[in-house]
Amino acid sequence: MSEHFYMVIPAGGSGTRLWPLSRAARPKFLLPIPGPRTMIQETVDRLSALCFTRNMIVVTGAHHAPIIAEQLCDAILPEILTEPMPRGSGPAIGLGVAIVAHRDPEAIIGSFAADHIVHLPDRFQKAVHDAISVARLGYLVTIGAQPSYPETGYGYIRVGNQIDGLENVSAFHVEQFKEKPDLTTATRYIAEANYLWNTSMFVWKASVLLDEMRRLLPDLAGALDQIAKDWDTPHRQTTMEAIWPSVSDVTIDHGILEHSNRVAVVPADFGWADIGDWHGFGSLIETTSSETTRVSGEVIADDAEGSIVFGNGRLVALLGVQNVVIVDTHDALLVCDRSHAQDVRRIVNELHRRGVTELI
Amino acid sequence: MSEHFYMVIPAGGSGTRLWPLSRAARPKFLLPIPGPRTMIQETVDRLSALCFTRNMIVVTGAHHAPIIAEQLCDAILPEILTEPMPRGSGPAIGLGVAIVAHRDPEAIIGSFAADHIVHLPDRFQKAVHDAISVARLGYLVTIGAQPSYPETGYGYIRVGNQIDGLENVSAFHVEQFKEKPDLTTATRYIAEANYLWNTSMFVWKASVLLDEMRRLLPDLAGALDQIAKDWDTPHRQTTMEAIWPSVSDVTIDHGILEHSNRVAVVPADFGWADIGDWHGFGSLIETTSSETTRVSGEVIADDAEGSIVFGNGRLVALLGVQNVVIVDTHDALLVCDRSHAQDVRRIVNELHRRGVTELI
């Protein structure tokens, strides 16, 4: 494990798509999905095999920092950077990179979201090690997951030519980043076999990312540089509060990676998933689609194929309802057809409209 | 109100079809359907306009007697007869009739289940008064409800010739009792227009019923006569315990009415319903089939037509699920397609199989 390897863990999210389990105050990364540990706990556990905990930085909203600290307190606590307001993954990851670069100009930094699923941690470690090798050559490295079906909820990466000069590592130039496709397009991507899922997992030299940021997003680079300079001084808070509100809201993909010609991709297959909604959650946990899956609690399922129950201690009985998601919490119950999983935010919107803020 | 008019109120039921709201210890007649008062409270309230409370007799299982007494304690308490074990409506109603006949040979007795809905009590009173007039002539009188749609969950009565000699009262001979029909048959009944719903509401002279019972069910008549003789003596319990277990399990319809030629029917239209399951419950309470009906609690219904929510204080959000019944209780939740409402007993059977007796 290298002293010069760092991790930035962006931990954001609004908590609407997995309502009522997720709430504004308790977004996905704070939830036990698939359980029993929470996603951010699993993430830090997984990254601990690759990086000293003291070299990890979680970037999150101020109101989530205390519960993150609480959830991670059974280990050495990573550093927690709080954003006064969310500004997208560009400023969030960029801030972590800029601060680390000031402390250690030799730093190599991985960025891994706090709410992704990895089923095969050994393969994940191999992929990160490979990505580090490629990053050492000066590339901005993304990790691309081998797609197993035409998912429409993910972005894709079109793979270009192989990068030469690497031993026991396969890495490729990125030909193009693709937005979330429709089903026809996604099916074509799978058939053409030269597309990978964009996992938004990155590894790079801090200096290389900051160079590209200075070129492509000079205002942001300047702002982050100023904050980073003052971070480990008494001026941290005043500088942060003066500068952060004016940084532009941009993702690292749109702002830098899509416009850089130093981007590489390392293909990997470690059972990756980014659960976007209850339907995706069901796909993740179910063994076969002809069974009802009990996630927790006592369930009786009678003529209820394809349904998912996320229980809360009470018996849940399903009778003659197929492909539904039942999410039971102490103060709210969701009964949703799986095909409507993306619309759960409409329920949250309705709660806003009614002013039922305690359930949001 | 006549001193000689009495009511027998059979209060039985297993509590399986409206699970999880109804339980073995809390069958339908003890529930607030449609609320806020319970069905047996509503029944006694309704009958109080026709009969002195001291002339009412509730016949029920021993384990339900205390809660019935509790629910009715805001009025003069009707007499509560407890059956050591259920034996069907024939022995239950027959026992009430036999006991009353011993006390008052002139008695006219109405029998009204403790768990029926009556929307129009004024018309109900008129129907009972009419039935009393007909009973005085020596008929076993049933009240037949004007059907409003081809319900397959009710029995039907085929109406025969009108009975002469009555002033301002329409009553008819009963041509035939019909079991619960299939939908085709029910539709034909409605089209033919000479069928009524069998409400199992009866009015008769005690002496006439007992005469017919002696003729058609002589063993039962003998047994009930023995019990009735000893009822108001110190031997009540020993006689009841000695004789009751051996009386045959028979309904009043099958055992007597279907074989008697002294049966009359009084047609009436007082918004009658006998809620058999959650689908029927939904039909009862919903205003239009294109709306989701909130029975209690906060509900958000998004693309959820025809659904029914029986809440329990928590928010219930429905999304993309049509024609479902959600019944939320503190320890069990039912999510059921309305077309499967009759199968709710399968859930209860499964609870038996699993030994989860606390939820039955």
Short mmCIF file of N, CA, C and O in Angstrom, two decimals, chain A residues 19 298-303 312-322 324 326 328-337 339-348 350-351 354 356 359, chain B residues 19 298-303 312-322 324 326 328-337 339-348 350-351 354 356 359:
data_model
loop_
_atom_site.label_atom_id
_atom_site.label_comp_id
_atom_site.label_asym_id
_atom_site.label_seq_id
_atom_site.Cartn_x
_atom_site.Cartn_y
_atom_site.Cartn_z
N TRP A 19 -37.01 6.55 -1.84
CA TRP A 19 -37.98 6.86 -0.81
C TRP A 19 -38.93 5.68 -0.66
O TRP A 19 -39.24 5.06 -1.67
N GLU A 298 -40.88 -10.85 8.06
CA GLU A 298 -41.65 -12.04 7.69
C GLU A 298 -42.54 -11.68 6.49
O GLU A 298 -43.20 -10.64 6.48
N VAL A 299 -42.54 -12.53 5.47
CA VAL A 299 -43.35 -12.28 4.28
C VAL A 299 -44.14 -13.53 3.93
O VAL A 299 -43.61 -14.63 4.01
N ILE A 300 -45.40 -13.34 3.56
CA ILE A 300 -46.16 -14.41 2.92
C ILE A 300 -46.46 -13.91 1.52
O ILE A 300 -47.06 -12.86 1.35
N ALA A 301 -46.01 -14.66 0.50
CA ALA A 301 -46.23 -14.25 -0.88
C ALA A 301 -47.04 -15.34 -1.56
O ALA A 301 -46.59 -16.46 -1.69
N ASP A 302 -48.24 -14.98 -1.97
CA ASP A 302 -49.15 -15.93 -2.59
C ASP A 302 -49.50 -15.34 -3.95
O ASP A 302 -50.12 -14.28 -4.02
N ASP A 303 -49.04 -16.00 -5.03
CA ASP A 303 -49.31 -15.50 -6.37
C ASP A 303 -48.74 -14.08 -6.52
O ASP A 303 -49.45 -13.16 -6.90
N ASN A 312 -40.13 -4.09 7.66
CA ASN A 312 -39.76 -3.28 8.82
C ASN A 312 -40.24 -3.95 10.10
O ASN A 312 -40.67 -3.29 11.03
N GLY A 313 -40.23 -5.31 10.10
CA GLY A 313 -40.58 -6.00 11.34
C GLY A 313 -41.97 -6.57 11.36
O GLY A 313 -42.22 -7.57 12.01
N ARG A 314 -42.91 -5.94 10.62
CA ARG A 314 -44.27 -6.47 10.59
C ARG A 314 -44.38 -7.53 9.52
O ARG A 314 -43.62 -7.55 8.55
N LEU A 315 -45.35 -8.42 9.67
CA LEU A 315 -45.63 -9.37 8.61
C LEU A 315 -46.17 -8.62 7.40
O LEU A 315 -47.02 -7.74 7.53
N VAL A 316 -45.67 -8.96 6.20
CA VAL A 316 -46.22 -8.41 4.97
C VAL A 316 -46.79 -9.57 4.16
O VAL A 316 -46.07 -10.54 3.88
N ALA A 317 -48.07 -9.50 3.83
CA ALA A 317 -48.72 -10.55 3.04
C ALA A 317 -49.05 -9.99 1.67
O ALA A 317 -49.73 -8.97 1.56
N LEU A 318 -48.57 -10.67 0.61
CA LEU A 318 -48.87 -10.27 -0.76
C LEU A 318 -49.77 -11.33 -1.37
O LEU A 318 -49.50 -12.52 -1.25
N LEU A 319 -50.81 -10.87 -2.05
CA LEU A 319 -51.77 -11.81 -2.62
C LEU A 319 -52.19 -11.31 -3.99
O LEU A 319 -52.85 -10.28 -4.11
N GLY A 320 -51.75 -12.03 -5.03
CA GLY A 320 -52.20 -11.71 -6.39
C GLY A 320 -51.64 -10.41 -6.93
O GLY A 320 -52.23 -9.82 -7.83
N VAL A 321 -50.53 -9.94 -6.41
CA VAL A 321 -49.91 -8.72 -6.95
C VAL A 321 -48.50 -9.06 -7.43
O VAL A 321 -47.66 -9.45 -6.65
N GLN A 322 -48.29 -8.91 -8.74
CA GLN A 322 -47.00 -9.26 -9.33
C GLN A 322 -46.16 -8.01 -9.56
O GLN A 322 -46.71 -6.93 -9.83
N VAL A 324 -44.46 -5.95 -7.83
CA VAL A 324 -44.58 -4.74 -7.02
C VAL A 324 -43.42 -4.65 -6.05
O VAL A 324 -42.77 -5.64 -5.74
N ILE A 326 -42.70 -3.29 -2.25
CA ILE A 326 -43.30 -2.84 -0.99
C ILE A 326 -42.15 -2.38 -0.11
O ILE A 326 -41.24 -3.17 0.18
N ASP A 328 -41.57 -0.81 3.54
CA ASP A 328 -42.26 -0.54 4.79
C ASP A 328 -41.29 0.18 5.74
O ASP A 328 -40.20 -0.32 5.98
N THR A 329 -41.67 1.35 6.20
CA THR A 329 -40.86 2.02 7.21
C THR A 329 -41.79 2.41 8.36
O THR A 329 -43.00 2.27 8.25
N HIS A 330 -41.21 2.94 9.43
CA HIS A 330 -42.06 3.17 10.61
C HIS A 330 -43.11 4.25 10.38
O HIS A 330 -44.15 4.24 11.01
N ASP A 331 -42.86 5.16 9.44
CA ASP A 331 -43.82 6.26 9.27
C ASP A 331 -44.39 6.38 7.86
O ASP A 331 -45.24 7.22 7.61
N ALA A 332 -43.92 5.56 6.93
CA ALA A 332 -44.44 5.65 5.56
C ALA A 332 -44.31 4.29 4.89
O ALA A 332 -43.37 3.53 5.15
N LEU A 333 -45.27 4.02 4.02
CA LEU A 333 -45.31 2.75 3.30
C LEU A 333 -45.42 3.06 1.81
O LEU A 333 -46.25 3.86 1.41
N LEU A 334 -44.57 2.43 1.00
CA LEU A 334 -44.67 2.58 -0.45
C LEU A 334 -45.12 1.27 -1.07
O LEU A 334 -44.56 0.21 -0.77
N VAL A 335 -46.13 1.34 -1.95
CA VAL A 335 -46.55 0.20 -2.75
C VAL A 335 -46.47 0.66 -4.20
O VAL A 335 -47.23 1.54 -4.62
N CYS A 336 -45.56 0.09 -4.95
CA CYS A 336 -45.20 0.65 -6.26
C CYS A 336 -45.02 -0.46 -7.28
O CYS A 336 -44.37 -1.47 -6.99
N ASP A 337 -45.59 -0.29 -8.45
CA ASP A 337 -45.28 -1.22 -9.52
C ASP A 337 -43.83 -1.00 -9.95
O ASP A 337 -43.37 0.14 -10.04
N SER A 339 -42.41 -1.11 -12.70
CA SER A 339 -42.25 -0.29 -13.91
C SER A 339 -42.34 1.21 -13.60
O SER A 339 -42.01 2.04 -14.43
N HIS A 340 -42.85 1.55 -12.43
CA HIS A 340 -42.98 2.96 -12.04
C HIS A 340 -41.90 3.40 -11.06
O HIS A 340 -42.01 4.47 -10.45
N ALA A 341 -40.86 2.57 -10.92
CA ALA A 341 -39.86 2.87 -9.89
C ALA A 341 -39.21 4.23 -10.08
O ALA A 341 -38.90 4.93 -9.12
N GLN A 342 -39.03 4.64 -11.35
CA GLN A 342 -38.40 5.94 -11.62
C GLN A 342 -39.28 7.11 -11.17
O GLN A 342 -38.81 8.24 -11.06
N ASP A 343 -40.58 6.84 -10.95
CA ASP A 343 -41.50 7.94 -10.62
C ASP A 343 -41.65 8.16 -9.13
O ASP A 343 -42.47 8.98 -8.71
N VAL A 344 -40.88 7.44 -8.33
CA VAL A 344 -41.01 7.60 -6.89
C VAL A 344 -40.77 9.05 -6.48
O VAL A 344 -41.36 9.55 -5.52
N ARG A 345 -39.97 9.76 -7.26
CA ARG A 345 -39.73 11.17 -6.94
C ARG A 345 -41.03 11.98 -6.99
O ARG A 345 -41.14 13.01 -6.33
N ARG A 346 -42.01 11.49 -7.78
CA ARG A 346 -43.31 12.19 -7.82
C ARG A 346 -43.99 12.16 -6.45
O ARG A 346 -44.69 13.10 -6.07
N ILE A 347 -43.80 11.05 -5.75
CA ILE A 347 -44.37 10.97 -4.39
C ILE A 347 -43.69 12.02 -3.50
O ILE A 347 -44.35 12.73 -2.74
N VAL A 348 -42.38 12.11 -3.63
CA VAL A 348 -41.64 13.09 -2.82
C VAL A 348 -42.08 14.51 -3.19
O VAL A 348 -42.29 15.36 -2.31
N GLU A 350 -44.99 15.36 -4.24
CA GLU A 350 -46.32 15.55 -3.67
C GLU A 350 -46.23 15.84 -2.17
O GLU A 350 -46.98 16.66 -1.64
N LEU A 351 -45.29 15.19 -1.51
CA LEU A 351 -45.08 15.47 -0.08
C LEU A 351 -44.64 16.92 0.12
O LEU A 351 -45.11 17.59 1.04
N ARG A 354 -47.67 19.10 -0.28
CA ARG A 354 -48.55 19.05 0.88
C ARG A 354 -47.89 19.60 2.15
O ARG A 354 -48.54 19.69 3.18
N VAL A 356 -45.63 18.05 3.88
CA VAL A 356 -45.36 16.98 4.85
C VAL A 356 -43.85 16.77 4.92
O VAL A 356 -43.32 15.72 4.55
N LEU A 359 -41.64 13.71 6.25
CA LEU A 359 -41.50 12.43 5.54
C LEU A 359 -40.58 12.52 4.32
O LEU A 359 -40.45 11.57 3.56
N TRP B 19 -59.04 -10.34 7.13
CA TRP B 19 -57.71 -10.27 7.71
C TRP B 19 -56.90 -9.24 6.92
O TRP B 19 -57.10 -9.14 5.71
N GLU B 298 -53.24 9.18 5.97
CA GLU B 298 -52.79 10.00 4.85
C GLU B 298 -52.43 9.08 3.69
O GLU B 298 -51.73 8.07 3.88
N VAL B 299 -52.91 9.39 2.49
CA VAL B 299 -52.63 8.57 1.31
C VAL B 299 -52.17 9.46 0.17
O VAL B 299 -52.72 10.54 -0.04
N ILE B 300 -51.15 9.02 -0.55
CA ILE B 300 -50.82 9.61 -1.84
C ILE B 300 -51.05 8.53 -2.87
O ILE B 300 -50.46 7.45 -2.79
N ALA B 301 -51.94 8.80 -3.82
CA ALA B 301 -52.26 7.81 -4.85
C ALA B 301 -51.89 8.40 -6.19
O ALA B 301 -52.46 9.39 -6.61
N ASP B 302 -50.93 7.79 -6.86
CA ASP B 302 -50.44 8.29 -8.13
C ASP B 302 -50.61 7.14 -9.11
O ASP B 302 -49.97 6.09 -8.96
N ASP B 303 -51.51 7.31 -10.09
CA ASP B 303 -51.75 6.25 -11.06
C ASP B 303 -52.19 4.97 -10.33
O ASP B 303 -51.61 3.90 -10.52
N ASN B 312 -53.44 3.01 8.90
CA ASN B 312 -53.23 2.83 10.33
C ASN B 312 -52.34 3.94 10.89
O ASN B 312 -51.51 3.70 11.74
N GLY B 313 -52.49 5.15 10.32
CA GLY B 313 -51.74 6.28 10.86
C GLY B 313 -50.51 6.66 10.06
O GLY B 313 -50.12 7.81 10.06
N ARG B 314 -49.89 5.68 9.36
CA ARG B 314 -48.71 6.01 8.58
C ARG B 314 -49.14 6.49 7.20
O ARG B 314 -50.23 6.15 6.72
N LEU B 315 -48.28 7.26 6.55
CA LEU B 315 -48.55 7.62 5.16
C LEU B 315 -48.47 6.37 4.30
O LEU B 315 -47.55 5.56 4.45
N VAL B 316 -49.43 6.22 3.39
CA VAL B 316 -49.37 5.14 2.41
C VAL B 316 -49.28 5.76 1.03
O VAL B 316 -50.14 6.57 0.66
N ALA B 317 -48.23 5.44 0.28
CA ALA B 317 -48.06 5.97 -1.07
C ALA B 317 -48.24 4.84 -2.07
O ALA B 317 -47.58 3.80 -1.98
N LEU B 318 -49.18 5.03 -3.02
CA LEU B 318 -49.42 4.05 -4.08
C LEU B 318 -48.94 4.64 -5.39
O LEU B 318 -49.26 5.78 -5.71
N LEU B 319 -48.22 3.84 -6.16
CA LEU B 319 -47.66 4.34 -7.41
C LEU B 319 -47.77 3.25 -8.47
O LEU B 319 -47.12 2.21 -8.38
N GLY B 320 -48.66 3.49 -9.45
CA GLY B 320 -48.76 2.55 -10.57
C GLY B 320 -49.36 1.20 -10.22
O GLY B 320 -49.11 0.23 -10.93
N VAL B 321 -50.12 1.13 -9.16
CA VAL B 321 -50.78 -0.13 -8.82
C VAL B 321 -52.28 0.10 -8.79
O VAL B 321 -52.79 0.88 -8.00
N GLN B 322 -52.99 -0.59 -9.70
CA GLN B 322 -54.43 -0.40 -9.79
C GLN B 322 -55.17 -1.54 -9.11
O GLN B 322 -54.69 -2.68 -9.09
N VAL B 324 -55.83 -2.47 -6.13
CA VAL B 324 -55.28 -3.22 -5.01
C VAL B 324 -55.94 -2.76 -3.72
O VAL B 324 -56.52 -1.68 -3.64
N ILE B 326 -54.95 -2.25 0.22
CA ILE B 326 -53.87 -2.17 1.19
C ILE B 326 -54.52 -2.08 2.57
O ILE B 326 -55.31 -1.17 2.81
N ASP B 328 -53.43 -1.85 6.42
CA ASP B 328 -52.27 -1.62 7.27
C ASP B 328 -52.73 -1.75 8.72
O ASP B 328 -53.66 -1.09 9.14
N THR B 329 -52.09 -2.63 9.47
CA THR B 329 -52.35 -2.72 10.91
C THR B 329 -51.01 -2.66 11.63
O THR B 329 -49.97 -2.70 10.99
N HIS B 330 -51.04 -2.62 12.95
CA HIS B 330 -49.78 -2.39 13.68
C HIS B 330 -48.82 -3.56 13.54
O HIS B 330 -47.61 -3.38 13.64
N ASP B 331 -49.33 -4.76 13.27
CA ASP B 331 -48.43 -5.91 13.22
C ASP B 331 -48.47 -6.69 11.91
O ASP B 331 -47.69 -7.64 11.74
N ALA B 332 -49.33 -6.31 10.99
CA ALA B 332 -49.41 -7.03 9.71
C ALA B 332 -49.92 -6.09 8.63
O ALA B 332 -50.73 -5.21 8.89
N LEU B 333 -49.42 -6.32 7.43
CA LEU B 333 -49.79 -5.50 6.28
C LEU B 333 -50.25 -6.44 5.17
O LEU B 333 -49.57 -7.42 4.86
N LEU B 334 -51.40 -6.13 4.56
CA LEU B 334 -51.88 -6.91 3.43
C LEU B 334 -51.85 -6.05 2.18
O LEU B 334 -52.34 -4.92 2.19
N VAL B 335 -51.27 -6.59 1.10
CA VAL B 335 -51.31 -5.97 -0.22
C VAL B 335 -51.91 -7.01 -1.15
O VAL B 335 -51.31 -8.05 -1.39
N CYS B 336 -53.11 -6.72 -1.65
CA CYS B 336 -53.90 -7.76 -2.30
C CYS B 336 -54.58 -7.20 -3.53
O CYS B 336 -55.16 -6.12 -3.48
N ASP B 337 -54.51 -7.92 -4.64
CA ASP B 337 -55.30 -7.52 -5.79
C ASP B 337 -56.78 -7.76 -5.45
O ASP B 337 -57.13 -8.78 -4.84
N SER B 339 -59.18 -8.72 -7.16
CA SER B 339 -59.73 -9.96 -7.71
C SER B 339 -59.38 -11.17 -6.85
O SER B 339 -59.95 -12.24 -7.01
N HIS B 340 -58.42 -11.02 -5.94
CA HIS B 340 -58.01 -12.14 -5.08
C HIS B 340 -58.57 -12.01 -3.67
O HIS B 340 -58.13 -12.72 -2.76
N ALA B 341 -59.52 -11.09 -3.50
CA ALA B 341 -59.99 -10.80 -2.14
C ALA B 341 -60.53 -12.05 -1.43
O ALA B 341 -60.36 -12.22 -0.23
N GLN B 342 -61.15 -12.94 -2.22
CA GLN B 342 -61.71 -14.16 -1.62
C GLN B 342 -60.63 -15.10 -1.10
O GLN B 342 -60.90 -16.02 -0.33
N ASP B 343 -59.39 -14.90 -1.56
CA ASP B 343 -58.31 -15.82 -1.18
C ASP B 343 -57.56 -15.40 0.07
O ASP B 343 -56.56 -16.02 0.43
N VAL B 344 -58.02 -14.32 0.71
CA VAL B 344 -57.29 -13.85 1.89
C VAL B 344 -57.21 -14.95 2.95
O VAL B 344 -56.24 -15.03 3.70
N ARG B 345 -58.19 -15.85 2.95
CA ARG B 345 -58.14 -16.94 3.92
C ARG B 345 -56.90 -17.82 3.71
O ARG B 345 -56.44 -18.47 4.63
N ARG B 346 -56.37 -17.82 2.46
CA ARG B 346 -55.14 -18.59 2.23
C ARG B 346 -53.96 -18.03 3.04
O ARG B 346 -53.09 -18.77 3.47
N ILE B 347 -53.95 -16.72 3.19
CA ILE B 347 -52.91 -16.11 4.02
C ILE B 347 -53.07 -16.60 5.47
O ILE B 347 -52.09 -16.96 6.13
N VAL B 348 -54.31 -16.61 5.93
CA VAL B 348 -54.56 -17.06 7.30
C VAL B 348 -54.17 -18.54 7.45
O VAL B 348 -53.56 -18.94 8.45
N GLU B 350 -51.87 -20.03 5.80
CA GLU B 350 -50.40 -20.08 5.81
C GLU B 350 -49.86 -19.68 7.20
O GLU B 350 -48.88 -20.26 7.68
N LEU B 351 -50.53 -18.71 7.82
CA LEU B 351 -50.11 -18.33 9.18
C LEU B 351 -50.29 -19.50 10.14
O LEU B 351 -49.45 -19.74 11.01
N ARG B 354 -47.49 -21.91 9.55
CA ARG B 354 -46.22 -21.45 10.11
C ARG B 354 -46.25 -21.33 11.64
O ARG B 354 -45.23 -21.02 12.25
N VAL B 356 -47.78 -18.97 13.28
CA VAL B 356 -47.74 -17.56 13.70
C VAL B 356 -49.11 -17.19 14.27
O VAL B 356 -49.85 -16.36 13.73
N LEU B 359 -50.89 -13.66 14.90
CA LEU B 359 -51.42 -12.82 13.82
C LEU B 359 -52.74 -13.36 13.25
O LEU B 359 -53.26 -12.82 12.28
#
